[in-house]
Amino acid sequence: MPRARSRYAPDRGLTGRMVTTMFLIGLLYVVFVGVLLAALRGSWPIILIITGGLFIAQFWFSDRIAAYGMGAREVTPEQAPELHGTIDRICALADMPKPRVAIADSDVPNAFATGRSEKTALVCATTGLLRRLEPEELEGVLAHEMSHVAHRDVAVMTIASFLGVLAGVITRIALWGGFARSRPGNDPAGILLLLIPLISAVVYAISFLLTRLLSRYRELSADRAAALLTGRPSALASALTKVSGQMARIPTEDLRKAEPYNAFYFMPAFSAKESMGRLFSSHPTLEQRLDQLSRISTDLSR
């Protein structure tokens, strides 16, 4: 018997955006592989094996690689009783299985969730976050992260990012000369081969924009779902304000290490106010998030 859905508020907007993103990413993938097959007709078995293998590896191992890269280590209830207790309360509220619980030894105050499904999910908090937040604030942050698992947008983001990664790899290989073959200038295949770096770059850019647009909405959706589940939007707003303020006090070196994983984090880490990452952030602005939580708080008080 399939398990009933969790008590997290469903988000049709998020579901619609995930379906649209996956459709467009799939369409891009078909076009991209088709171009490769047309340009490298004699190598089509190798292309299919490589792209298929990369897709499987991205789907099955990307969450583990990300968790490892962010320094997550699983902890038992005896090692982290308060953290496990908070997760247990959220699971009871949401009526969902308990994920694996982890801690990352980092002073950057943050949290993240990974996993292809509820069975493989992992929720992690940094030591910097645990040290700075009050219990109700921590509950709001972890409820936010677990909503990503309940809504399955973590898995969608993992799959959606694959094409961008593949296109980026192909672009770099082409620029390094991997596709630089001597072909007559009037050979259509040769012309198509020369266009591969350009096509790869365009595919990467479109994939990047699609995943960023989805990522920003899913963060607002997670804030909304967590606030409605816990009934304390003010606690989540307090956590957002506190974490945002504390980021400015974190050493630049630590922020630079965390910056590549911003798409996973509760709050993005930027090494400088002028960082280009802010222009293409995976998260909405703090003002947008606080404004939404304020509206939810007003609705709940009526």
mmCIF file of C-alpha atoms in Angstrom:
data_model
loop_
_atom_site.group_PDB
_atom_site.id
_atom_site.type_symbol
_atom_site.label_atom_id
_atom_site.label_comp_id
_atom_site.label_asym_id
_atom_site.label_seq_id
_atom_site.Cartn_x
_atom_site.Cartn_y
_atom_site.Cartn_z
ATOM 1 C CA MET A 1 0.000 0.000 0.000
ATOM 2 C CA PRO A 2 1.433 3.426 -0.913
ATOM 3 C CA ARG A 3 1.979 5.758 2.002
ATOM 4 C CA ALA A 4 -0.383 8.706 2.371
ATOM 5 C CA ARG A 5 0.900 12.154 1.452
ATOM 6 C CA SER A 6 2.503 14.237 4.179
ATOM 7 C CA ARG A 7 0.696 17.057 5.938
ATOM 8 C CA TYR A 8 2.846 19.655 4.228
ATOM 9 C CA ALA A 9 0.589 22.010 2.305
ATOM 10 C CA PRO A 10 0.570 21.004 -1.382
ATOM 11 C CA ASP A 11 1.792 23.611 -3.836
ATOM 12 C CA ARG A 12 0.276 23.351 -7.289
ATOM 13 C CA GLY A 13 2.426 26.207 -8.472
ATOM 14 C CA LEU A 14 5.555 24.315 -7.522
ATOM 15 C CA THR A 15 4.266 21.093 -9.090
ATOM 16 C CA GLY A 16 3.436 22.910 -12.324
ATOM 17 C CA ARG A 17 6.847 24.546 -12.451
ATOM 18 C CA MET A 18 8.612 21.246 -11.788
ATOM 19 C CA VAL A 19 6.685 19.510 -14.597
ATOM 20 C CA THR A 20 7.352 22.398 -17.002
ATOM 21 C CA THR A 21 11.022 22.523 -16.116
ATOM 22 C CA MET A 22 11.427 18.782 -16.556
ATOM 23 C CA PHE A 23 9.627 18.893 -19.929
ATOM 24 C CA LEU A 24 11.797 21.739 -21.225
ATOM 25 C CA ILE A 25 14.964 20.155 -19.852
ATOM 26 C CA GLY A 26 14.001 16.855 -21.494
ATOM 27 C CA LEU A 27 13.368 18.635 -24.802
ATOM 28 C CA LEU A 28 16.747 20.348 -24.569
ATOM 29 C CA TYR A 29 18.355 17.006 -23.777
ATOM 30 C CA VAL A 30 16.849 15.358 -26.882
ATOM 31 C CA VAL A 31 17.963 18.259 -29.106
ATOM 32 C CA PHE A 32 21.438 18.304 -27.573
ATOM 33 C CA VAL A 33 22.019 14.572 -27.970
ATOM 34 C CA GLY A 34 20.557 14.740 -31.475
ATOM 35 C CA VAL A 35 23.094 17.381 -32.462
ATOM 36 C CA LEU A 36 25.924 15.277 -31.057
ATOM 37 C CA LEU A 37 24.706 12.208 -32.941
ATOM 38 C CA ALA A 38 24.404 14.167 -36.206
ATOM 39 C CA ALA A 39 27.878 15.654 -35.841
ATOM 40 C CA LEU A 40 29.598 12.470 -34.667
ATOM 41 C CA ARG A 41 27.641 9.845 -36.588
ATOM 42 C CA GLY A 42 30.344 7.219 -36.335
ATOM 43 C CA SER A 43 30.533 7.566 -32.570
ATOM 44 C CA TRP A 44 26.832 7.355 -31.663
ATOM 45 C CA PRO A 45 27.152 4.237 -29.449
ATOM 46 C CA ILE A 46 29.836 5.949 -27.376
ATOM 47 C CA ILE A 47 27.755 9.132 -27.103
ATOM 48 C CA LEU A 48 24.692 7.235 -25.899
ATOM 49 C CA ILE A 49 26.725 5.229 -23.383
ATOM 50 C CA ILE A 50 28.481 8.321 -22.011
ATOM 51 C CA THR A 51 25.363 10.500 -21.763
ATOM 52 C CA GLY A 52 23.324 7.646 -20.302
ATOM 53 C CA GLY A 53 26.059 6.793 -17.822
ATOM 54 C CA LEU A 54 26.426 10.421 -16.739
ATOM 55 C CA PHE A 55 22.664 10.727 -16.276
ATOM 56 C CA ILE A 56 22.523 7.627 -14.064
ATOM 57 C CA ALA A 57 25.546 8.782 -12.069
ATOM 58 C CA GLN A 58 24.036 12.256 -11.639
ATOM 59 C CA PHE A 59 20.725 10.851 -10.427
ATOM 60 C CA TRP A 60 22.074 8.178 -8.081
ATOM 61 C CA PHE A 61 25.179 9.810 -6.654
ATOM 62 C CA SER A 62 24.859 13.608 -6.881
ATOM 63 C CA ASP A 63 23.135 13.902 -3.501
ATOM 64 C CA ARG A 64 25.842 11.840 -1.802
ATOM 65 C CA ILE A 65 28.583 13.815 -3.517
ATOM 66 C CA ALA A 66 26.966 17.098 -2.477
ATOM 67 C CA ALA A 67 26.555 15.954 1.129
ATOM 68 C CA TYR A 68 30.181 14.814 1.206
ATOM 69 C CA GLY A 69 31.350 18.085 -0.324
ATOM 70 C CA MET A 70 29.501 20.070 2.336
ATOM 71 C CA GLY A 71 31.040 17.997 5.117
ATOM 72 C CA ALA A 72 27.869 16.295 6.344
ATOM 73 C CA ARG A 73 28.354 13.462 8.841
ATOM 74 C CA GLU A 74 25.450 11.440 10.131
ATOM 75 C CA VAL A 75 24.794 11.633 13.865
ATOM 76 C CA THR A 76 22.821 9.426 16.230
ATOM 77 C CA PRO A 77 20.193 10.610 18.744
ATOM 78 C CA GLU A 78 22.800 10.122 21.467
ATOM 79 C CA GLN A 79 25.278 12.381 19.670
ATOM 80 C CA ALA A 80 22.779 15.145 18.821
ATOM 81 C CA PRO A 81 19.648 14.744 20.978
ATOM 82 C CA GLU A 82 18.282 18.274 20.409
ATOM 83 C CA LEU A 83 18.658 18.066 16.638
ATOM 84 C CA HIS A 84 17.047 14.628 16.492
ATOM 85 C CA GLY A 85 14.286 15.778 18.812
ATOM 86 C CA THR A 86 13.446 18.686 16.520
ATOM 87 C CA ILE A 87 13.401 16.404 13.473
ATOM 88 C CA ASP A 88 11.158 13.941 15.346
ATOM 89 C CA ARG A 89 8.626 16.699 16.126
ATOM 90 C CA ILE A 90 8.530 17.852 12.508
ATOM 91 C CA CYS A 91 8.067 14.274 11.294
ATOM 92 C CA ALA A 92 5.152 13.839 13.697
ATOM 93 C CA LEU A 93 3.586 17.109 12.537
ATOM 94 C CA ALA A 94 4.081 16.271 8.858
ATOM 95 C CA ASP A 95 3.309 12.537 9.158
ATOM 96 C CA MET A 96 6.359 11.573 7.124
ATOM 97 C CA PRO A 97 9.276 9.144 7.614
ATOM 98 C CA LYS A 98 12.283 10.387 9.511
ATOM 99 C CA PRO A 99 15.227 11.267 7.264
ATOM 100 C CA ARG A 100 18.844 10.638 8.089
ATOM 101 C CA VAL A 101 20.183 13.379 10.344
ATOM 102 C CA ALA A 102 23.603 14.963 9.900
ATOM 103 C CA ILE A 103 25.794 17.791 11.149
ATOM 104 C CA ALA A 104 28.419 19.706 9.170
ATOM 105 C CA ASP A 105 31.337 21.186 11.087
ATOM 106 C CA SER A 106 31.161 24.708 9.677
ATOM 107 C CA ASP A 107 30.756 28.124 11.254
ATOM 108 C CA VAL A 108 28.605 29.199 8.300
ATOM 109 C CA PRO A 109 25.046 29.171 9.749
ATOM 110 C CA ASN A 110 23.086 27.034 7.313
ATOM 111 C CA ALA A 111 21.137 23.846 6.654
ATOM 112 C CA PHE A 112 20.345 21.710 3.632
ATOM 113 C CA ALA A 113 18.505 18.583 2.498
ATOM 114 C CA THR A 114 19.493 16.029 -0.123
ATOM 115 C CA GLY A 115 18.051 12.763 -1.390
ATOM 116 C CA ARG A 116 16.125 11.339 -4.330
ATOM 117 C CA SER A 117 13.167 10.344 -2.132
ATOM 118 C CA GLU A 118 11.955 10.224 1.447
ATOM 119 C CA LYS A 119 13.764 6.896 1.916
ATOM 120 C CA THR A 120 17.151 8.330 0.907
ATOM 121 C CA ALA A 121 16.660 11.816 2.377
ATOM 122 C CA LEU A 122 19.264 13.468 4.579
ATOM 123 C CA VAL A 123 18.758 16.697 6.525
ATOM 124 C CA CYS A 124 21.853 18.478 7.774
ATOM 125 C CA ALA A 125 22.502 21.514 9.970
ATOM 126 C CA THR A 126 25.857 23.210 10.437
ATOM 127 C CA THR A 127 27.401 23.688 13.853
ATOM 128 C CA GLY A 128 27.223 27.439 13.212
ATOM 129 C CA LEU A 129 23.459 27.250 12.796
ATOM 130 C CA LEU A 130 22.924 25.055 15.864
ATOM 131 C CA ARG A 131 24.973 27.428 17.983
ATOM 132 C CA ARG A 132 23.147 30.587 16.910
ATOM 133 C CA LEU A 133 19.443 29.703 16.689
ATOM 134 C CA GLU A 134 16.823 29.317 19.362
ATOM 135 C CA PRO A 135 14.850 26.010 19.386
ATOM 136 C CA GLU A 136 11.754 27.446 17.661
ATOM 137 C CA GLU A 137 13.941 29.128 15.006
ATOM 138 C CA LEU A 138 15.792 25.879 14.347
ATOM 139 C CA GLU A 139 12.464 24.060 14.022
ATOM 140 C CA GLY A 140 11.380 26.534 11.341
ATOM 141 C CA VAL A 141 14.597 26.066 9.364
ATOM 142 C CA LEU A 142 14.459 22.272 9.519
ATOM 143 C CA ALA A 143 10.757 22.267 8.612
ATOM 144 C CA HIS A 144 11.741 24.330 5.557
ATOM 145 C CA GLU A 145 14.373 21.761 4.560
ATOM 146 C CA MET A 146 12.078 18.791 5.086
ATOM 147 C CA SER A 147 9.436 20.376 2.878
ATOM 148 C CA HIS A 148 11.926 20.045 0.005
ATOM 149 C CA VAL A 149 11.902 16.305 0.649
ATOM 150 C CA ALA A 150 8.111 16.119 0.982
ATOM 151 C CA HIS A 151 7.555 18.080 -2.239
ATOM 152 C CA ARG A 152 10.271 16.044 -4.037
ATOM 153 C CA ASP A 153 11.802 19.170 -5.546
ATOM 154 C CA VAL A 154 15.254 18.042 -4.384
ATOM 155 C CA ALA A 155 15.101 15.124 -6.831
ATOM 156 C CA VAL A 156 13.791 17.357 -9.619
ATOM 157 C CA MET A 157 16.609 19.851 -9.122
ATOM 158 C CA THR A 158 19.120 16.996 -9.232
ATOM 159 C CA ILE A 159 17.798 15.737 -12.562
ATOM 160 C CA ALA A 160 17.274 19.218 -13.997
ATOM 161 C CA SER A 161 20.861 20.204 -13.312
ATOM 162 C CA PHE A 162 22.225 17.205 -15.244
ATOM 163 C CA LEU A 163 21.896 18.698 -18.720
ATOM 164 C CA GLY A 164 23.665 21.882 -17.678
ATOM 165 C CA VAL A 165 26.518 19.843 -16.240
ATOM 166 C CA LEU A 166 26.766 17.728 -19.405
ATOM 167 C CA ALA A 167 26.651 20.756 -21.714
ATOM 168 C CA GLY A 168 29.318 22.471 -19.638
ATOM 169 C CA VAL A 169 31.575 19.415 -19.879
ATOM 170 C CA ILE A 170 31.087 19.196 -23.665
ATOM 171 C CA THR A 171 31.845 22.912 -24.019
ATOM 172 C CA ARG A 172 35.091 22.609 -22.070
ATOM 173 C CA ILE A 173 36.161 19.532 -24.040
ATOM 174 C CA ALA A 174 35.477 21.368 -27.286
ATOM 175 C CA LEU A 175 37.413 24.436 -26.166
ATOM 176 C CA TRP A 176 40.331 22.250 -25.107
ATOM 177 C CA GLY A 177 40.465 20.841 -28.628
ATOM 178 C CA GLY A 178 38.714 17.529 -28.178
ATOM 179 C CA PHE A 179 36.522 18.201 -31.221
ATOM 180 C CA ALA A 180 39.117 20.065 -33.231
ATOM 181 C CA ARG A 181 39.347 17.843 -36.271
ATOM 182 C CA SER A 182 40.529 18.805 -39.672
ATOM 183 C CA ARG A 183 37.508 18.891 -41.963
ATOM 184 C CA PRO A 184 36.860 20.608 -45.278
ATOM 185 C CA GLY A 185 35.209 23.973 -44.868
ATOM 186 C CA ASN A 186 32.297 22.993 -47.121
ATOM 187 C CA ASP A 187 31.595 19.743 -45.277
ATOM 188 C CA PRO A 188 28.193 20.071 -43.493
ATOM 189 C CA ALA A 189 29.312 17.632 -40.808
ATOM 190 C CA GLY A 190 32.429 19.698 -40.246
ATOM 191 C CA ILE A 191 30.399 22.872 -39.892
ATOM 192 C CA LEU A 192 28.021 21.143 -37.474
ATOM 193 C CA LEU A 193 30.999 19.878 -35.505
ATOM 194 C CA LEU A 194 32.347 23.396 -35.171
ATOM 195 C CA LEU A 195 28.954 24.542 -33.874
ATOM 196 C CA ILE A 196 28.968 22.044 -30.982
ATOM 197 C CA PRO A 197 30.730 24.421 -28.516
ATOM 198 C CA LEU A 198 28.236 27.188 -29.336
ATOM 199 C CA ILE A 199 25.212 24.884 -29.073
ATOM 200 C CA SER A 200 26.555 23.463 -25.804
ATOM 201 C CA ALA A 201 26.985 26.946 -24.381
ATOM 202 C CA VAL A 202 23.411 27.907 -25.355
ATOM 203 C CA VAL A 203 22.021 24.692 -23.844
ATOM 204 C CA TYR A 204 23.996 25.329 -20.649
ATOM 205 C CA ALA A 205 22.670 28.898 -20.400
ATOM 206 C CA ILE A 206 19.032 27.847 -20.913
ATOM 207 C CA SER A 207 19.375 24.959 -18.444
ATOM 208 C CA PHE A 208 20.972 27.303 -15.901
ATOM 209 C CA LEU A 209 18.148 29.843 -16.184
ATOM 210 C CA LEU A 210 15.432 27.185 -15.947
ATOM 211 C CA THR A 211 16.896 25.657 -12.793
ATOM 212 C CA ARG A 212 17.431 29.087 -11.215
ATOM 213 C CA LEU A 213 13.829 30.113 -11.829
ATOM 214 C CA LEU A 214 12.577 26.853 -10.326
ATOM 215 C CA SER A 215 14.983 27.116 -7.404
ATOM 216 C CA ARG A 216 13.812 30.591 -6.389
ATOM 217 C CA TYR A 217 10.177 29.557 -6.393
ATOM 218 C CA ARG A 218 10.842 26.341 -4.481
ATOM 219 C CA GLU A 219 12.527 28.303 -1.682
ATOM 220 C CA LEU A 220 9.462 30.510 -1.290
ATOM 221 C CA SER A 221 7.294 27.384 -1.401
ATOM 222 C CA ALA A 222 9.391 25.744 1.327
ATOM 223 C CA ASP A 223 9.137 28.857 3.521
ATOM 224 C CA ARG A 224 5.366 28.880 3.078
ATOM 225 C CA ALA A 225 4.963 25.146 3.741
ATOM 226 C CA ALA A 226 7.163 25.284 6.866
ATOM 227 C CA ALA A 227 5.333 28.297 8.265
ATOM 228 C CA LEU A 228 1.927 26.655 7.767
ATOM 229 C CA LEU A 229 3.071 23.329 9.208
ATOM 230 C CA THR A 230 4.618 24.742 12.384
ATOM 231 C CA GLY A 231 2.123 27.603 12.731
ATOM 232 C CA ARG A 232 5.002 29.950 13.608
ATOM 233 C CA PRO A 233 6.014 32.025 10.569
ATOM 234 C CA SER A 234 7.577 34.601 12.906
ATOM 235 C CA ALA A 235 10.116 32.010 14.122
ATOM 236 C CA LEU A 236 11.199 31.256 10.549
ATOM 237 C CA ALA A 237 11.372 34.980 9.778
ATOM 238 C CA SER A 238 13.545 35.474 12.854
ATOM 239 C CA ALA A 239 15.856 32.665 11.727
ATOM 240 C CA LEU A 240 16.143 34.165 8.237
ATOM 241 C CA THR A 241 17.001 37.596 9.641
ATOM 242 C CA LYS A 242 19.507 36.194 12.118
ATOM 243 C CA VAL A 243 21.264 33.944 9.598
ATOM 244 C CA SER A 244 21.416 36.722 7.009
ATOM 245 C CA GLY A 245 22.950 39.111 9.524
ATOM 246 C CA GLN A 246 25.484 36.547 10.718
ATOM 247 C CA MET A 247 26.714 35.815 7.159
ATOM 248 C CA ALA A 248 28.504 39.183 7.089
ATOM 249 C CA ARG A 249 30.614 38.107 10.089
ATOM 250 C CA ILE A 250 31.793 34.836 8.538
ATOM 251 C CA PRO A 251 35.392 34.840 7.185
ATOM 252 C CA THR A 252 35.533 35.262 3.416
ATOM 253 C CA GLU A 253 37.466 32.008 3.007
ATOM 254 C CA ASP A 254 34.672 30.007 4.654
ATOM 255 C CA LEU A 255 32.019 31.713 2.529
ATOM 256 C CA ARG A 256 33.921 30.932 -0.665
ATOM 257 C CA LYS A 257 34.004 27.249 0.276
ATOM 258 C CA ALA A 258 30.243 27.247 0.846
ATOM 259 C CA GLU A 259 29.283 29.342 -2.203
ATOM 260 C CA PRO A 260 29.352 26.496 -4.785
ATOM 261 C CA TYR A 261 26.623 24.690 -2.816
ATOM 262 C CA ASN A 262 24.239 27.645 -2.487
ATOM 263 C CA ALA A 263 21.460 25.873 -4.413
ATOM 264 C CA PHE A 264 21.224 23.342 -1.564
ATOM 265 C CA TYR A 265 21.402 25.759 1.349
ATOM 266 C CA PHE A 266 18.634 27.351 3.418
ATOM 267 C CA MET A 267 20.320 30.731 2.946
ATOM 268 C CA PRO A 268 22.881 31.458 0.199
ATOM 269 C CA ALA A 269 26.432 32.299 1.246
ATOM 270 C CA PHE A 270 28.216 35.017 -0.724
ATOM 271 C CA SER A 271 31.878 35.886 -0.297
ATOM 272 C CA ALA A 272 31.333 39.547 -1.196
ATOM 273 C CA LYS A 273 28.496 42.032 -1.557
ATOM 274 C CA GLU A 274 29.535 42.532 -5.174
ATOM 275 C CA SER A 275 29.545 38.805 -5.891
ATOM 276 C CA MET A 276 28.178 37.952 -9.337
ATOM 277 C CA GLY A 277 26.417 35.067 -7.644
ATOM 278 C CA ARG A 278 23.854 37.513 -6.259
ATOM 279 C CA LEU A 279 22.715 38.383 -9.781
ATOM 280 C CA PHE A 280 21.984 34.719 -10.543
ATOM 281 C CA SER A 281 21.093 33.615 -7.039
ATOM 282 C CA SER A 282 19.252 30.354 -6.503
ATOM 283 C CA HIS A 283 17.224 32.052 -3.739
ATOM 284 C CA PRO A 284 14.750 34.945 -3.613
ATOM 285 C CA THR A 285 15.819 38.052 -1.711
ATOM 286 C CA LEU A 286 15.508 38.241 2.056
ATOM 287 C CA GLU A 287 12.885 40.964 1.641
ATOM 288 C CA GLN A 288 10.706 38.708 -0.534
ATOM 289 C CA ARG A 289 10.900 35.883 1.959
ATOM 290 C CA LEU A 290 10.132 38.078 4.969
ATOM 291 C CA ASP A 291 7.243 39.764 3.162
ATOM 292 C CA GLN A 292 5.647 36.390 2.385
ATOM 293 C CA LEU A 293 6.034 35.211 5.979
ATOM 294 C CA SER A 294 4.503 38.451 7.227
ATOM 295 C CA ARG A 295 1.439 37.891 5.045
ATOM 296 C CA ILE A 296 1.122 34.307 6.300
ATOM 297 C CA SER A 297 1.378 35.491 9.904
ATOM 298 C CA THR A 298 -1.421 37.996 9.288
ATOM 299 C CA ASP A 299 -3.616 35.319 7.692
ATOM 300 C CA LEU A 300 -3.024 32.874 10.560
ATOM 301 C CA SER A 301 -3.909 35.493 13.181
ATOM 302 C CA ARG A 302 -7.351 36.095 11.646
#
